[in-house]
Structure formats: structure tokens, C-alpha cells
Amino acid sequence: MKSVKSKKSKKKKKKKSKSSKKTELDETQHHSIKDKEYITREIETSITLLESPENNIVLEALLFLSKYADIQLNNIIFVHSGGLLPKLLALLDHNICILRVSLRLLWQLLAMVEAAQLELNQDKFDEYVLKIVRLYMSHSDVHVKQFCSLILSIYSTMGKAAVLLTEPGVVGAILRTIKDPENDVILNSSLEVFSKFIEMESVRASLPQERDFNLDIFVEQMSTSADCFRTILRIFEKMTYFGDDELQNRLKECSLVEHVINILVDPDRKEYVPMCLNIIMHCMGNENTNSYFVTSLEFLKFCQWVKTCPDDVMLICANIFLELSKIDSIRQMLFDLSIENTILSFLRDYDKKVLNTTCEAISFMSKHKYCCEKMITPVVIKKILEILRRTGDSEDPQNETALSTLHYFCRRDSRTIHMIRAYDGLDVLFKYLNDGTDKLSENSYRKVLEITNMFVTNNQLQSLILSPDLYEVILTQTQSKFDEICMRSLEIMINCLNYEDFQNYFLLNKGSKIVADKLSNTTDERIVRMLIILIHNALMFENLANDLVHNKILLILKNIPELVKYRNPLIQRVMNLIYDMCLPVKFFETGRLELVDKLNERFYVIDGPWHDPFPFLEVLELRRMSTLSTIYVIDECGVVGPEHKDHDCYSIHQQSRTSRSYLSLSSGSSAQTRCSINYGRLSHDPYLPKYVFQVQKLLSGVPSLEKRIKIVAEFVDKNLCGPKANCTIPDKLHTFKLHIECIREKLGTNMIPIGYLRLGFHCERALLFKALADHVYIPTTFVKGKGRLYWNEVALIQTEDHRTFLKMFVVDLMNNIGQLLPVGSRECNAYCDIQ
């Protein structure tokens, strides 16, 4: 019996051990916890027990939850879903054991569960967070401080770092911890919090006043660990990015850039190269730190390192040297250090951004005289031309940066345009010229035109660029809507005026009309000034001058506002030059020829009112037009040849005494007259040269100017005497009209040479007197008054009270022939119908 019972008890024990083995927790199988329902109930129970007033029960529950959370991520997510976070925060006032485990578990929640971060981010938990800050600042236990620092480093990244600053002295506490940390974990997490603080302007402003703030401490702590090294570099990157002056001064004092360069050139720290370059680039943006390191040995190391730097950081390196090249005060030093060679090394790259940045740096460095000489080399010009030939780049497709550099080189050194020619750069230049403002910006196209003008003004190279293609471009761009481009085109045109090919192109392509239209439409006074210079220079050439006058340039000049004329005296000078070159226009516009205006051949006067634009004789002849008004022409009034000297001009005068002779002469019955008629066009004048010869003969030996004037006046009267004195004014007018009609019919035109007239009143007599007086050296004017009133004024030297002066007189050609009427006198005013 006893043995049987023992056997049964042994079997029961075996069954019990088997069942106990089945219910034991297999810690090697992490998923086994959640597979057992009673374990889940235990987790929920443990979370509930955290509210127990018994510390032992709370600590046991915390340890259980901590072990459970350490197994896998899903476990920590599960315990958070059970409302763990607020219960942990409520335990911050408990004993050291509970505090340690609570902080550790809280750190795990925040580090692994995003939902926990979002929950803690609520305002209702701010006071608990500040309690953690106070624990970090004052608790003596290293584990408590470590977990607090880890929690704060996470919390600072959640967008509520400013909450931490509401606790007084937190920045100072962090700085003291960084200076003397208990371990590397506390140091790095404190650095992480400080990294977030440095982003806030209030912290940066107060940092210089913090007693424990010393950047050398940060530099020293960089050697602590890789994590600390990375975090401190990030802090320096942020400090330099914001660029506060006081902080930049502190960074300068601790030689930050030099330290960073040493890190940069260290081949074992390649991963930090982008961050180091960012720090240097940020320092370039502040006057306190942008150049102080140039004299250091580290900077020379950097210059050498840059020449072989990786492609992915070449752009930022190029930008650093670009910023250095902009500083005028260190340019000489950069030249002494041969920095231009470092800058030129970037041209090896193919990235357009790097090339553009390099071109800009080259331009700035070239402002130094000797550096410019070293940089303007065939290699550099070739590279710039190569860049300009590139097409299809998404970055700067029109290569405007390289174009600006080339333009700057051309302005700085005349060798540049010779190098452009030597390396086939003219094709590139013409390409950009033809692109126009449709593809290039206004500023870039202006630079292209300026480079072109440098070629045009260079005696050795101008023949290479002058062509119809260039003429077409500049004539077209004169009409540009961009004022600067218009001005540059006009400048090139001015420099091309001396070339016959350009003159011909200008005339064939309506250049004068383009200039006239631009002058009449522009409101920019600079363009007006440039157009006036162009017109002034063009007046040197007869073909251009005539074309400009035919395109009514004088009328446009007259319509320019008086204020603009006052500020630009050249306008009036140009008008005077046109008047001097084209006396018919001057008389038409002003109604007066001065004493110094000598009638040239083909001078003409329109008899009667004329309200249309001024008619040009050449146009009338070419188109065979006949005006309603009579046009009197002074032509072929030179010295008469020997074959005419025996002709008795007085016999012509005698023949003109009868009406019959008027008709016979005007009809041209003589063979000589028939030969001189060019029917329908302007006929030459066989009579005026004879008049001149006869007057010269009559004045021979007559020294007195008054007598000479009277002789010429009487000669005019005899040749344009009209009918007998007893004729009434209507009879005289009727006879004169018949006389003019006969001449018109015979010549086939209204253009009548003055020598054909045998009758004449004020206009005809004053014109003939002016023509003869000019050839016998009697200075006289030709003036148009009201209606058909014309007269001549002469200048005589008068002496009165031992004082010598010039006085003007009007010559009477109608009543008392040859009488001199003082200008301004009653008789003169009556003669000229001046009231």
C-alpha cells in the first residue's frame, strides 16, 4: 500500500512539474508575453498600480513595466496605449529609485513612440516638463541627470523648446554641464538642447552676457566623442548662419574658421566637409569674420585643398572665393597669395553654376590692376568663349554671367578683343547680336553692343566686324523699346558714319526716317542727345545731310520742347548747320537770310503762301511735279565766260520796255533761249551770269559802299522795271501775271530761274538784289514780311560822337530806287508795312 501511494504521489508531482513548465515565462521568446492573456492583465494591472500610495508596490510595477518595455518596440507602444505617460509624470516627486525608473521609462516612451511625443506636447504637461528641467539643473544623481538630459533633448525637438526657457537659469545650467559633464551621454544630450536654444534670437542675444559662455569650451569638447563632435559642428553652423555680430566676434576670437579648415582638410573626416564649408560660407556673410583668416596658414592649406576638392562641394568652394574677391581691402593680399590661381582652378569643372560663380569671382579679382593682367590670358578667354558657345543649359541658358565677365575684361584691357578675334570669338559675338532682346536680357544685350563698339572703334579690327549684318542689327535696335540698347546702337552708328558702306546701307534702308521717327517719339533726353550727336556728325556728309533734311528732320528739331533745347545747346547748332547747308529751307522756316548767308546755286523761294511741308527741288524734278505757287530759282550765277562778255545787257533792258518784248523774251524765240529750256524740269539760267558780269563792270572803281548799293539797286530796277509809270496797280498786276504765265507755259513748270523775269515787284527785286549783291561783296539780308512784302537790309559803318558802330538800312527797290531807310525809322516801317 505504501509503495502504491508513493508511486501515485510521484505521478502527481510529475504532472505538476509538467504543468508548471508549460506556464513558465520563456524569456527567450519575446512574443510569448503577449500570447498569454494573463500577462496582458498583469501589464494593465501594473500600470494601475503606479497610482498606489505604497512605494514598494509602485517600484515593483515600474520594474515589471520597464523589463516588459525593453523586450521589443510593440511592447512600449502597448504600455503607452494604456495611459502610462501621465502616470510616469506623476511619479517625479517620489524617491530616487522610483524617479530613476520613471525617467528611464519616460525617455523610452519619447524616444520610440511618436504618439507619446504628441501627448507630452500638450500645454497641460508643461509644468511637469519644467519639473524635469529643475531635476536636470539641481539633482545630484548622475542617472537622474542623464535621463533628464535625454528627455529634454527630445522635447526640444518637438517645437516647444521655448517652454524650457521659462525656467530661470536653464541656459547657464546647460553651459556649466557642457563645461564639466558627468559623462558623454549627458554632454551630448545637453549639446542637443543647446543646439535648439541657439535657434532662438532671445538666447543668442543673451548668450554674451552669460558668465559661463565660452566658445573655447565647445572647441575643446569636440574631441570627446563622434556624437559630440557632430553636434558641436552643428551648433557652430547655426551660430554662423544667424550671423549675430557679438557671437561672430566670439567665433573670431576662438579662431573658429581655422579650426574648421583643419577639420576640412583632414582626410579622415570627409563626412564633415559639407558642414565645415557651410560654416566658412556663413562666416563670409559677416564683416567681422569674412576675411580675418586670410593671413593664416590654415587658409593656404584650404587654397591647396580646393584645387582638388570633390565635385559635389566645388560650388560652395567657388562661392567662398567669390565672396573673398568682392572685398576690396584684401584684394592686394589675395593677389600676393596667388589666389587667382585657386579661382581659375574651378574652370576645370563642367557644372554651369560653378562656372558662373568662377566667372563672377574672376571679374571681381580683375579689379586689381596686376591681377587683371594675370587673369586675362588665352586660357581664360578660350574657356569663357567655350562657355558662351554652350547651348541648352537649364542654368543660365544664355550664358549671361560669362558674357558679363567677357564684357568686363574688354573694358579693363584692350588685349581682350584681340584674343576674342584670335580664338574665333567674332562668330560668338554675332550670334549674340542676332539673338536680340528676345533671348537676351536688356542688360546682357547692352554689354554685347558695347563689346561690338570696341571692335568698331579699333582701327586694326574694325574691318572684321563692319558688315551689312552689323548695320542691320544696329539700325533695327535703334528702334528698341529699351533705352539703353537704343543708346548703344546709336553710339555704334555714330562710329560707323565715316564708312561709305554704312552710309549707303543707311540711305537704302531708310535710316534717316528711322532716326527722325525715333527723335520725334522718344521722351528720354539721353536718347535725344545721342540722336542729335548722330545728326550733327551725319551733316558732314552731303548725301546723309540731304536725306535727313528730306525726312523733315528740321521740323522735328523745331518741335523739341524749349526746355530740352536749353539743356542741349547742340540742338540749335544742328538747326543752324542745316540752315547754313540748305538756305532755301532756312528762308522757308525763318523768313530771313542773314548778312553772312551767301546764295548758292539752286537757291529757291516759294512765292506766295505755303502751308504744306517744305518742297524739295530735287523731289519736284524727279517726280515732274508742278506746284500751284511759283518757285523762283537762283542758279548758275557764277562768273560769266569770255564768250558772253560782248553781250550788251543794257539792250536786254531796252527790249524789256515794251509789253511785246516781255512776251517775246519769255517765249524764248531766240535760238539761245530754245537751247537752254529743259521742258518740264528746271531750266538753266543763261541771263543771271550776264547780270553778275555787268554789275561787276558797273561797280569797277566805285569804292563807296552806299554808291555801290545804289548802282545795284538801279540795275535791278532797270531789269525788272515793269510797264510805264503811268500804269495803274491793277494794270501792273495784270501784266505781271501774263508775264509769269507765259514763262510757265514755255518752261513747262512753275520753277522759274530769276534771270527769265523782266517784271518784278518786292519779292522778285529783293531776290535779284540779294543774288547780285552776294557776288559783288555787298553784305545784305533777304527778309520776308507780310504777304508778298520782301526787302533787303545792308549794314553800314556809322560814326557819331567819335563812336563807330554798324547800322542796318533797308534798301528801297520800289519807290526811291537805291535810297537807304534806317531800320526802325518811320519811312522804313512804312516801306516794310511794319506797325
PDB file of C-alpha atoms in Angstrom, residues 140-359:
ATOM      1  CA  SER A 140      22.890  65.297  -7.706  1.00  0.00           C
ATOM      2  CA  ASP A 141      22.248  61.796  -9.031  1.00  0.00           C
ATOM      3  CA  VAL A 142      24.055  61.242 -12.310  1.00  0.00           C
ATOM      4  CA  HIS A 143      21.462  58.772 -13.590  1.00  0.00           C
ATOM      5  CA  VAL A 144      18.631  61.192 -12.932  1.00  0.00           C
ATOM      6  CA  LYS A 145      20.529  63.961 -14.705  1.00  0.00           C
ATOM      7  CA  GLN A 146      21.363  61.706 -17.621  1.00  0.00           C
ATOM      8  CA  PHE A 147      17.732  60.669 -18.202  1.00  0.00           C
ATOM      9  CA  CYS A 148      16.563  64.254 -17.728  1.00  0.00           C
ATOM     10  CA  SER A 149      19.053  65.468 -20.338  1.00  0.00           C
ATOM     11  CA  LEU A 150      17.920  62.775 -22.755  1.00  0.00           C
ATOM     12  CA  ILE A 151      14.268  63.681 -22.225  1.00  0.00           C
ATOM     13  CA  LEU A 152      14.967  67.395 -22.675  1.00  0.00           C
ATOM     14  CA  SER A 153      16.973  66.793 -25.866  1.00  0.00           C
ATOM     15  CA  ILE A 154      13.937  65.014 -27.339  1.00  0.00           C
ATOM     16  CA  TYR A 155      11.468  67.567 -26.026  1.00  0.00           C
ATOM     17  CA  SER A 156      13.499  70.447 -27.507  1.00  0.00           C
ATOM     18  CA  THR A 157      12.984  68.997 -30.968  1.00  0.00           C
ATOM     19  CA  MET A 158       9.195  68.898 -30.544  1.00  0.00           C
ATOM     20  CA  GLY A 159       8.661  72.588 -31.303  1.00  0.00           C
ATOM     21  CA  LYS A 160       8.324  73.685 -27.694  1.00  0.00           C
ATOM     22  CA  ALA A 161      11.913  74.426 -26.761  1.00  0.00           C
ATOM     23  CA  ALA A 162      10.801  77.896 -25.677  1.00  0.00           C
ATOM     24  CA  VAL A 163       8.905  76.247 -22.762  1.00  0.00           C
ATOM     25  CA  LEU A 164      12.234  75.144 -21.300  1.00  0.00           C
ATOM     26  CA  LEU A 165      13.452  78.737 -21.227  1.00  0.00           C
ATOM     27  CA  THR A 166      10.699  79.756 -18.827  1.00  0.00           C
ATOM     28  CA  GLU A 167      12.752  78.103 -16.103  1.00  0.00           C
ATOM     29  CA  PRO A 168      15.296  80.703 -14.940  1.00  0.00           C
ATOM     30  CA  GLY A 169      18.943  79.796 -15.339  1.00  0.00           C
ATOM     31  CA  VAL A 170      18.428  76.860 -17.676  1.00  0.00           C
ATOM     32  CA  VAL A 171      20.900  78.177 -20.291  1.00  0.00           C
ATOM     33  CA  GLY A 172      23.564  78.743 -17.655  1.00  0.00           C
ATOM     34  CA  ALA A 173      22.971  75.240 -16.277  1.00  0.00           C
ATOM     35  CA  ILE A 174      23.419  73.742 -19.747  1.00  0.00           C
ATOM     36  CA  LEU A 175      26.619  75.733 -20.284  1.00  0.00           C
ATOM     37  CA  ARG A 176      28.004  74.549 -16.934  1.00  0.00           C
ATOM     38  CA  THR A 177      27.121  70.984 -17.828  1.00  0.00           C
ATOM     39  CA  ILE A 178      28.876  71.306 -21.205  1.00  0.00           C
ATOM     40  CA  LYS A 179      31.922  72.714 -19.431  1.00  0.00           C
ATOM     41  CA  ASP A 180      32.065  69.901 -16.842  1.00  0.00           C
ATOM     42  CA  PRO A 181      29.807  66.968 -17.867  1.00  0.00           C
ATOM     43  CA  GLU A 182      29.367  63.847 -15.754  1.00  0.00           C
ATOM     44  CA  ASN A 183      29.556  61.593 -18.814  1.00  0.00           C
ATOM     45  CA  ASP A 184      29.451  61.694 -22.617  1.00  0.00           C
ATOM     46  CA  VAL A 185      25.712  60.960 -22.762  1.00  0.00           C
ATOM     47  CA  ILE A 186      24.876  63.974 -20.611  1.00  0.00           C
ATOM     48  CA  LEU A 187      27.297  66.103 -22.619  1.00  0.00           C
ATOM     49  CA  ASN A 188      25.848  65.175 -25.989  1.00  0.00           C
ATOM     50  CA  SER A 189      22.201  65.481 -24.908  1.00  0.00           C
ATOM     51  CA  SER A 190      22.956  68.862 -23.298  1.00  0.00           C
ATOM     52  CA  LEU A 191      24.593  69.945 -26.554  1.00  0.00           C
ATOM     53  CA  GLU A 192      21.465  68.822 -28.402  1.00  0.00           C
ATOM     54  CA  VAL A 193      19.297  71.037 -26.203  1.00  0.00           C
ATOM     55  CA  PHE A 194      21.700  73.949 -26.623  1.00  0.00           C
ATOM     56  CA  SER A 195      21.613  73.402 -30.403  1.00  0.00           C
ATOM     57  CA  LYS A 196      17.862  74.021 -30.338  1.00  0.00           C
ATOM     58  CA  PHE A 197      18.243  77.001 -27.994  1.00  0.00           C
ATOM     59  CA  ILE A 198      20.714  78.694 -30.328  1.00  0.00           C
ATOM     60  CA  GLU A 199      17.996  78.930 -32.962  1.00  0.00           C
ATOM     61  CA  MET A 200      16.091  81.391 -30.754  1.00  0.00           C
ATOM     62  CA  GLU A 201      17.002  85.047 -31.085  1.00  0.00           C
ATOM     63  CA  SER A 202      16.448  85.743 -27.379  1.00  0.00           C
ATOM     64  CA  VAL A 203      19.014  83.099 -26.437  1.00  0.00           C
ATOM     65  CA  ARG A 204      21.580  84.387 -28.944  1.00  0.00           C
ATOM     66  CA  ALA A 205      21.104  87.919 -27.654  1.00  0.00           C
ATOM     67  CA  SER A 206      21.627  86.906 -24.010  1.00  0.00           C
ATOM     68  CA  LEU A 207      24.470  84.438 -24.550  1.00  0.00           C
ATOM     69  CA  PRO A 208      27.313  87.021 -24.481  1.00  0.00           C
ATOM     70  CA  GLN A 209      26.099  88.093 -21.019  1.00  0.00           C
ATOM     71  CA  GLU A 210      26.148  84.515 -19.672  1.00  0.00           C
ATOM     72  CA  ARG A 211      29.054  84.091 -17.254  1.00  0.00           C
ATOM     73  CA  ASP A 212      29.675  80.506 -18.291  1.00  0.00           C
ATOM     74  CA  PHE A 213      29.557  81.135 -22.035  1.00  0.00           C
ATOM     75  CA  ASN A 214      32.927  80.403 -23.609  1.00  0.00           C
ATOM     76  CA  LEU A 215      33.255  79.081 -27.158  1.00  0.00           C
ATOM     77  CA  ASP A 216      36.672  77.613 -26.418  1.00  0.00           C
ATOM     78  CA  ILE A 217      34.886  75.050 -24.226  1.00  0.00           C
ATOM     79  CA  PHE A 218      32.903  73.892 -27.274  1.00  0.00           C
ATOM     80  CA  VAL A 219      36.096  73.609 -29.280  1.00  0.00           C
ATOM     81  CA  GLU A 220      37.727  71.542 -26.535  1.00  0.00           C
ATOM     82  CA  GLN A 221      34.739  69.219 -26.184  1.00  0.00           C
ATOM     83  CA  MET A 222      34.823  68.360 -29.900  1.00  0.00           C
ATOM     84  CA  SER A 223      37.384  65.674 -29.109  1.00  0.00           C
ATOM     85  CA  THR A 224      35.117  63.919 -26.577  1.00  0.00           C
ATOM     86  CA  SER A 225      33.166  61.670 -28.932  1.00  0.00           C
ATOM     87  CA  ALA A 226      31.968  61.454 -32.521  1.00  0.00           C
ATOM     88  CA  ASP A 227      28.420  62.386 -31.479  1.00  0.00           C
ATOM     89  CA  CYS A 228      29.602  65.431 -29.552  1.00  0.00           C
ATOM     90  CA  PHE A 229      31.865  66.427 -32.419  1.00  0.00           C
ATOM     91  CA  ARG A 230      28.946  66.316 -34.866  1.00  0.00           C
ATOM     92  CA  THR A 231      26.603  68.185 -32.515  1.00  0.00           C
ATOM     93  CA  ILE A 232      29.114  70.951 -31.793  1.00  0.00           C
ATOM     94  CA  LEU A 233      29.765  71.405 -35.512  1.00  0.00           C
ATOM     95  CA  ARG A 234      26.020  71.721 -35.974  1.00  0.00           C
ATOM     96  CA  ILE A 235      25.910  74.361 -33.228  1.00  0.00           C
ATOM     97  CA  PHE A 236      28.673  76.355 -34.940  1.00  0.00           C
ATOM     98  CA  GLU A 237      26.844  76.015 -38.242  1.00  0.00           C
ATOM     99  CA  LYS A 238      23.705  77.510 -36.704  1.00  0.00           C
ATOM    100  CA  MET A 239      25.612  80.281 -34.920  1.00  0.00           C
ATOM    101  CA  THR A 240      27.321  81.397 -38.110  1.00  0.00           C
ATOM    102  CA  TYR A 241      24.113  81.058 -40.112  1.00  0.00           C
ATOM    103  CA  PHE A 242      22.283  83.621 -37.966  1.00  0.00           C
ATOM    104  CA  GLY A 243      25.349  85.881 -38.007  1.00  0.00           C
ATOM    105  CA  ASP A 244      24.831  87.866 -34.796  1.00  0.00           C
ATOM    106  CA  ASP A 245      27.683  90.360 -34.562  1.00  0.00           C
ATOM    107  CA  GLU A 246      28.630  89.679 -30.960  1.00  0.00           C
ATOM    108  CA  LEU A 247      28.643  85.924 -31.481  1.00  0.00           C
ATOM    109  CA  GLN A 248      30.653  86.343 -34.665  1.00  0.00           C
ATOM    110  CA  ASN A 249      33.237  88.316 -32.712  1.00  0.00           C
ATOM    111  CA  ARG A 250      33.448  85.492 -30.180  1.00  0.00           C
ATOM    112  CA  LEU A 251      33.834  82.991 -33.007  1.00  0.00           C
ATOM    113  CA  LYS A 252      36.632  85.095 -34.426  1.00  0.00           C
ATOM    114  CA  GLU A 253      38.369  85.191 -31.037  1.00  0.00           C
ATOM    115  CA  CYS A 254      38.340  81.408 -30.786  1.00  0.00           C
ATOM    116  CA  SER A 255      39.683  81.099 -34.389  1.00  0.00           C
ATOM    117  CA  LEU A 256      36.690  79.092 -35.496  1.00  0.00           C
ATOM    118  CA  VAL A 257      37.407  79.245 -39.235  1.00  0.00           C
ATOM    119  CA  GLU A 258      40.951  77.991 -38.707  1.00  0.00           C
ATOM    120  CA  HIS A 259      39.675  75.054 -36.643  1.00  0.00           C
ATOM    121  CA  VAL A 260      37.075  74.283 -39.268  1.00  0.00           C
ATOM    122  CA  ILE A 261      39.646  74.364 -42.068  1.00  0.00           C
ATOM    123  CA  ASN A 262      41.808  71.863 -40.172  1.00  0.00           C
ATOM    124  CA  ILE A 263      38.787  69.564 -39.968  1.00  0.00           C
ATOM    125  CA  LEU A 264      38.025  70.182 -43.623  1.00  0.00           C
ATOM    126  CA  VAL A 265      41.459  69.171 -44.920  1.00  0.00           C
ATOM    127  CA  ASP A 266      41.641  66.090 -42.664  1.00  0.00           C
ATOM    128  CA  PRO A 267      41.157  63.083 -44.978  1.00  0.00           C
ATOM    129  CA  ASP A 268      39.743  61.030 -42.082  1.00  0.00           C
ATOM    130  CA  ARG A 269      36.831  63.429 -41.629  1.00  0.00           C
ATOM    131  CA  LYS A 270      35.448  63.651 -45.136  1.00  0.00           C
ATOM    132  CA  GLU A 271      31.887  63.221 -43.900  1.00  0.00           C
ATOM    133  CA  TYR A 272      32.057  66.644 -42.231  1.00  0.00           C
ATOM    134  CA  VAL A 273      33.253  68.527 -45.336  1.00  0.00           C
ATOM    135  CA  PRO A 274      29.809  69.948 -46.328  1.00  0.00           C
ATOM    136  CA  MET A 275      29.131  71.143 -42.772  1.00  0.00           C
ATOM    137  CA  CYS A 276      32.576  72.765 -42.499  1.00  0.00           C
ATOM    138  CA  LEU A 277      32.145  74.557 -45.823  1.00  0.00           C
ATOM    139  CA  ASN A 278      28.751  75.819 -44.696  1.00  0.00           C
ATOM    140  CA  ILE A 279      30.336  77.285 -41.574  1.00  0.00           C
ATOM    141  CA  ILE A 280      33.019  79.062 -43.627  1.00  0.00           C
ATOM    142  CA  MET A 281      30.428  80.314 -46.095  1.00  0.00           C
ATOM    143  CA  HIS A 282      28.277  81.641 -43.260  1.00  0.00           C
ATOM    144  CA  CYS A 283      31.299  83.471 -41.824  1.00  0.00           C
ATOM    145  CA  MET A 284      31.756  85.136 -45.208  1.00  0.00           C
ATOM    146  CA  GLY A 285      28.426  86.840 -44.703  1.00  0.00           C
ATOM    147  CA  ASN A 286      29.558  88.848 -41.665  1.00  0.00           C
ATOM    148  CA  GLU A 287      32.087  91.681 -41.747  1.00  0.00           C
ATOM    149  CA  ASN A 288      33.666  90.515 -38.504  1.00  0.00           C
ATOM    150  CA  THR A 289      34.584  87.077 -39.806  1.00  0.00           C
ATOM    151  CA  ASN A 290      34.624  87.371 -43.610  1.00  0.00           C
ATOM    152  CA  SER A 291      38.367  87.847 -44.086  1.00  0.00           C
ATOM    153  CA  TYR A 292      40.302  87.739 -40.808  1.00  0.00           C
ATOM    154  CA  PHE A 293      41.590  84.210 -41.521  1.00  0.00           C
ATOM    155  CA  VAL A 294      43.149  85.084 -44.893  1.00  0.00           C
ATOM    156  CA  THR A 295      46.565  85.630 -43.309  1.00  0.00           C
ATOM    157  CA  SER A 296      46.575  82.253 -41.545  1.00  0.00           C
ATOM    158  CA  LEU A 297      48.480  79.154 -42.550  1.00  0.00           C
ATOM    159  CA  GLU A 298      45.208  77.228 -42.483  1.00  0.00           C
ATOM    160  CA  PHE A 299      43.857  79.387 -45.284  1.00  0.00           C
ATOM    161  CA  LEU A 300      46.797  78.442 -47.506  1.00  0.00           C
ATOM    162  CA  LYS A 301      46.032  74.803 -46.755  1.00  0.00           C
ATOM    163  CA  PHE A 302      42.440  75.460 -47.766  1.00  0.00           C
ATOM    164  CA  CYS A 303      43.567  77.047 -51.065  1.00  0.00           C
ATOM    165  CA  GLN A 304      45.593  73.973 -51.884  1.00  0.00           C
ATOM    166  CA  TRP A 305      42.807  71.611 -50.841  1.00  0.00           C
ATOM    167  CA  VAL A 306      40.284  73.423 -53.035  1.00  0.00           C
ATOM    168  CA  LYS A 307      42.307  72.730 -56.175  1.00  0.00           C
ATOM    169  CA  THR A 308      41.485  69.028 -55.844  1.00  0.00           C
ATOM    170  CA  CYS A 309      38.259  69.200 -53.841  1.00  0.00           C
ATOM    171  CA  PRO A 310      35.385  66.785 -54.602  1.00  0.00           C
ATOM    172  CA  ASP A 311      32.983  67.805 -57.338  1.00  0.00           C
ATOM    173  CA  ASP A 312      29.967  67.830 -55.034  1.00  0.00           C
ATOM    174  CA  VAL A 313      31.407  70.658 -52.887  1.00  0.00           C
ATOM    175  CA  MET A 314      33.036  72.645 -55.669  1.00  0.00           C
ATOM    176  CA  LEU A 315      30.138  75.096 -55.939  1.00  0.00           C
ATOM    177  CA  ILE A 316      30.249  76.169 -52.301  1.00  0.00           C
ATOM    178  CA  CYS A 317      34.055  76.461 -52.501  1.00  0.00           C
ATOM    179  CA  ALA A 318      33.684  78.685 -55.546  1.00  0.00           C
ATOM    180  CA  ASN A 319      31.151  80.797 -53.663  1.00  0.00           C
ATOM    181  CA  ILE A 320      33.597  81.236 -50.762  1.00  0.00           C
ATOM    182  CA  PHE A 321      36.251  82.619 -53.102  1.00  0.00           C
ATOM    183  CA  LEU A 322      33.646  84.742 -54.845  1.00  0.00           C
ATOM    184  CA  GLU A 323      32.794  86.405 -51.537  1.00  0.00           C
ATOM    185  CA  LEU A 324      36.501  86.910 -50.787  1.00  0.00           C
ATOM    186  CA  SER A 325      37.081  88.503 -54.203  1.00  0.00           C
ATOM    187  CA  LYS A 326      34.340  91.060 -53.512  1.00  0.00           C
ATOM    188  CA  ILE A 327      36.270  92.571 -50.559  1.00  0.00           C
ATOM    189  CA  ASP A 328      38.332  95.474 -51.888  1.00  0.00           C
ATOM    190  CA  SER A 329      40.550  95.787 -48.828  1.00  0.00           C
ATOM    191  CA  ILE A 330      42.054  92.286 -49.114  1.00  0.00           C
ATOM    192  CA  ARG A 331      42.378  92.098 -52.901  1.00  0.00           C
ATOM    193  CA  GLN A 332      46.063  93.003 -52.816  1.00  0.00           C
ATOM    194  CA  MET A 333      46.676  90.320 -50.206  1.00  0.00           C
ATOM    195  CA  LEU A 334      44.797  87.752 -52.265  1.00  0.00           C
ATOM    196  CA  PHE A 335      46.957  88.697 -55.224  1.00  0.00           C
ATOM    197  CA  ASP A 336      50.115  88.279 -53.130  1.00  0.00           C
ATOM    198  CA  LEU A 337      48.915  84.809 -52.130  1.00  0.00           C
ATOM    199  CA  SER A 338      48.221  83.937 -55.802  1.00  0.00           C
ATOM    200  CA  ILE A 339      44.599  83.229 -55.019  1.00  0.00           C
ATOM    201  CA  GLU A 340      43.730  83.884 -58.662  1.00  0.00           C
ATOM    202  CA  ASN A 341      45.276  80.500 -59.471  1.00  0.00           C
ATOM    203  CA  THR A 342      42.932  78.836 -56.999  1.00  0.00           C
ATOM    204  CA  ILE A 343      39.953  80.628 -58.520  1.00  0.00           C
ATOM    205  CA  LEU A 344      40.987  79.659 -62.045  1.00  0.00           C
ATOM    206  CA  SER A 345      41.192  76.017 -60.953  1.00  0.00           C
ATOM    207  CA  PHE A 346      37.383  75.956 -60.783  1.00  0.00           C
ATOM    208  CA  LEU A 347      37.251  76.347 -64.553  1.00  0.00           C
ATOM    209  CA  ARG A 348      38.088  72.649 -64.766  1.00  0.00           C
ATOM    210  CA  ASP A 349      34.531  71.860 -63.771  1.00  0.00           C
ATOM    211  CA  TYR A 350      31.639  71.416 -66.197  1.00  0.00           C
ATOM    212  CA  ASP A 351      28.794  72.398 -63.888  1.00  0.00           C
ATOM    213  CA  LYS A 352      27.263  75.650 -65.110  1.00  0.00           C
ATOM    214  CA  LYS A 353      26.688  77.019 -61.611  1.00  0.00           C
ATOM    215  CA  VAL A 354      30.342  76.512 -60.726  1.00  0.00           C
ATOM    216  CA  LEU A 355      31.495  78.108 -63.969  1.00  0.00           C
ATOM    217  CA  ASN A 356      29.205  81.091 -63.490  1.00  0.00           C
ATOM    218  CA  THR A 357      30.402  81.606 -59.930  1.00  0.00           C
ATOM    219  CA  THR A 358      34.003  81.359 -61.104  1.00  0.00           C
ATOM    220  CA  CYS A 359      33.385  83.926 -63.819  1.00  0.00           C
TER     221      CYS A 359
END
